[in-house]
């Protein structure tokens, strides 16, 4: 029965490290942050309307998000599109993410950084 005490002690010692291993990795780069925001249903949620990258279950309301550097060689134009698409196209159904405060300036920049990788 002594072995059960050793196993219990080992489990107690391992539990803190198991908790650390299970914690999500920190998102460091602007591109990684942008991707996380683009897939976050409480933030950008770009995947709900657009086919993009490796996202699962994409929508088809908006155009596919691919070849973004070629389609938007001027980064400022793409940023304006994310900030408030209705400024360019008044009939756009895309939410005005910046104008309505859904995303802040830094988050929009991160999403644009990510879109430029697609």
Coordinates of C-alpha atoms in Angstrom, one line a residue:
X1 CA 0.0 0.0 0.0
X2 CA 3.0 2.3 0.2
X3 CA 3.0 2.7 -3.5
X4 CA -0.4 4.4 -3.5
X5 CA 1.1 7.1 -1.3
X6 CA 4.0 7.6 -3.7
X7 CA 1.5 7.8 -6.6
X8 CA -0.6 10.3 -4.8
X9 CA 2.5 12.4 -3.9
X10 CA 3.6 12.3 -7.6
X11 CA 0.2 13.4 -8.7
X12 CA 0.2 16.3 -6.4
X13 CA 3.7 17.4 -7.7
X14 CA 2.6 17.0 -11.3
X15 CA -0.7 18.8 -11.1
X16 CA 0.7 22.3 -11.2
X17 CA 2.8 21.5 -14.3
X18 CA -0.2 19.9 -16.0
X19 CA -2.1 23.1 -15.5
X20 CA 0.6 25.1 -17.1
X21 CA 0.9 22.7 -20.0
X22 CA -2.9 23.0 -20.6
X23 CA -2.8 26.8 -20.6
X24 CA -3.1 28.4 -24.1
X25 CA 0.1 29.6 -25.6
X26 CA 0.6 33.4 -25.6
X27 CA -0.1 35.1 -28.9
X28 CA 2.9 37.1 -29.7
X29 CA 2.9 38.3 -33.3
X30 CA 0.6 40.8 -34.8
X31 CA -0.3 38.2 -37.5
X32 CA -1.2 35.6 -34.9
X33 CA -3.3 38.2 -33.0
X34 CA -5.0 39.2 -36.2
X35 CA -5.9 35.6 -37.0
X36 CA -7.3 35.0 -33.6
X37 CA -9.4 38.2 -33.9
X38 CA -10.6 37.2 -37.4
X39 CA -11.8 33.8 -36.0
X40 CA -13.2 35.2 -32.7
X41 CA -17.0 35.2 -32.8
X42 CA -17.0 38.0 -30.3
X43 CA -14.7 40.3 -32.3
X44 CA -13.9 40.2 -36.0
X45 CA -15.6 36.9 -36.9
X46 CA -14.5 37.4 -40.5
X47 CA -15.0 33.6 -41.1
X48 CA -18.8 34.0 -40.6
X49 CA -19.0 35.8 -44.0
X50 CA -15.7 35.1 -45.8
X51 CA -13.8 32.0 -47.0
X52 CA -10.3 32.6 -45.5
X53 CA -7.1 30.8 -44.7
X54 CA -7.5 27.5 -42.9
X55 CA -10.7 28.5 -41.1
X56 CA -13.5 25.9 -40.7
X57 CA -17.1 26.4 -41.8
X58 CA -16.6 29.7 -43.7
X59 CA -19.5 31.9 -44.9
X60 CA -20.1 32.9 -48.4
X61 CA -21.7 36.4 -48.1
X62 CA -18.5 38.3 -48.6
X63 CA -15.7 37.7 -51.1
X64 CA -13.0 35.1 -50.3
X65 CA -10.2 36.7 -48.4
X66 CA -7.3 35.6 -50.5
X67 CA -4.4 37.4 -52.4
X68 CA -5.1 40.4 -50.2
X69 CA -1.7 42.1 -50.9
X70 CA -2.4 41.9 -54.6
X71 CA -6.0 43.0 -54.2
X72 CA -5.2 45.8 -51.8
X73 CA -1.6 47.0 -52.5
X74 CA -2.4 50.1 -50.5
X75 CA -2.7 48.9 -46.9
X76 CA -4.6 52.1 -45.9
X77 CA -7.4 51.1 -48.3
X78 CA -7.8 47.7 -46.8
X79 CA -7.7 49.2 -43.3
X80 CA -10.5 51.6 -44.3
X81 CA -12.5 48.7 -45.6
X82 CA -12.3 46.9 -42.2
X83 CA -12.8 50.2 -40.3
X84 CA -16.1 51.1 -42.2
X85 CA -16.9 49.3 -45.5
X86 CA -20.0 51.5 -45.9
X87 CA -17.7 54.6 -46.4
X88 CA -16.6 53.0 -49.7
X89 CA -19.8 51.1 -50.5
X90 CA -22.9 52.5 -48.7
X91 CA -24.8 49.3 -49.5
X92 CA -22.2 47.1 -47.8
X93 CA -23.5 44.6 -45.3
X94 CA -20.1 44.4 -43.6
X95 CA -20.2 45.7 -40.1
X96 CA -18.3 49.0 -39.5
X97 CA -15.9 47.4 -37.1
X98 CA -13.9 50.5 -36.2
X99 CA -16.7 53.1 -36.5
X100 CA -18.9 51.1 -34.1
X101 CA -16.2 50.2 -31.7
X102 CA -16.3 46.5 -32.3
X103 CA -12.5 46.6 -32.9
X104 CA -10.0 49.1 -31.7
X105 CA -7.3 50.6 -33.9
X106 CA -4.7 48.0 -32.7
X107 CA -7.0 45.1 -33.4
X108 CA -7.8 46.4 -36.9
X109 CA -4.1 46.7 -37.6
X110 CA -3.6 43.1 -36.4
X111 CA -6.3 41.9 -38.7
X112 CA -4.9 43.7 -41.6
X113 CA -1.5 42.2 -40.9
X114 CA -3.1 38.8 -40.9
X115 CA -5.1 39.4 -44.1
X116 CA -1.9 40.4 -45.8
X117 CA -0.6 36.8 -45.3
X118 CA -3.6 35.4 -47.1

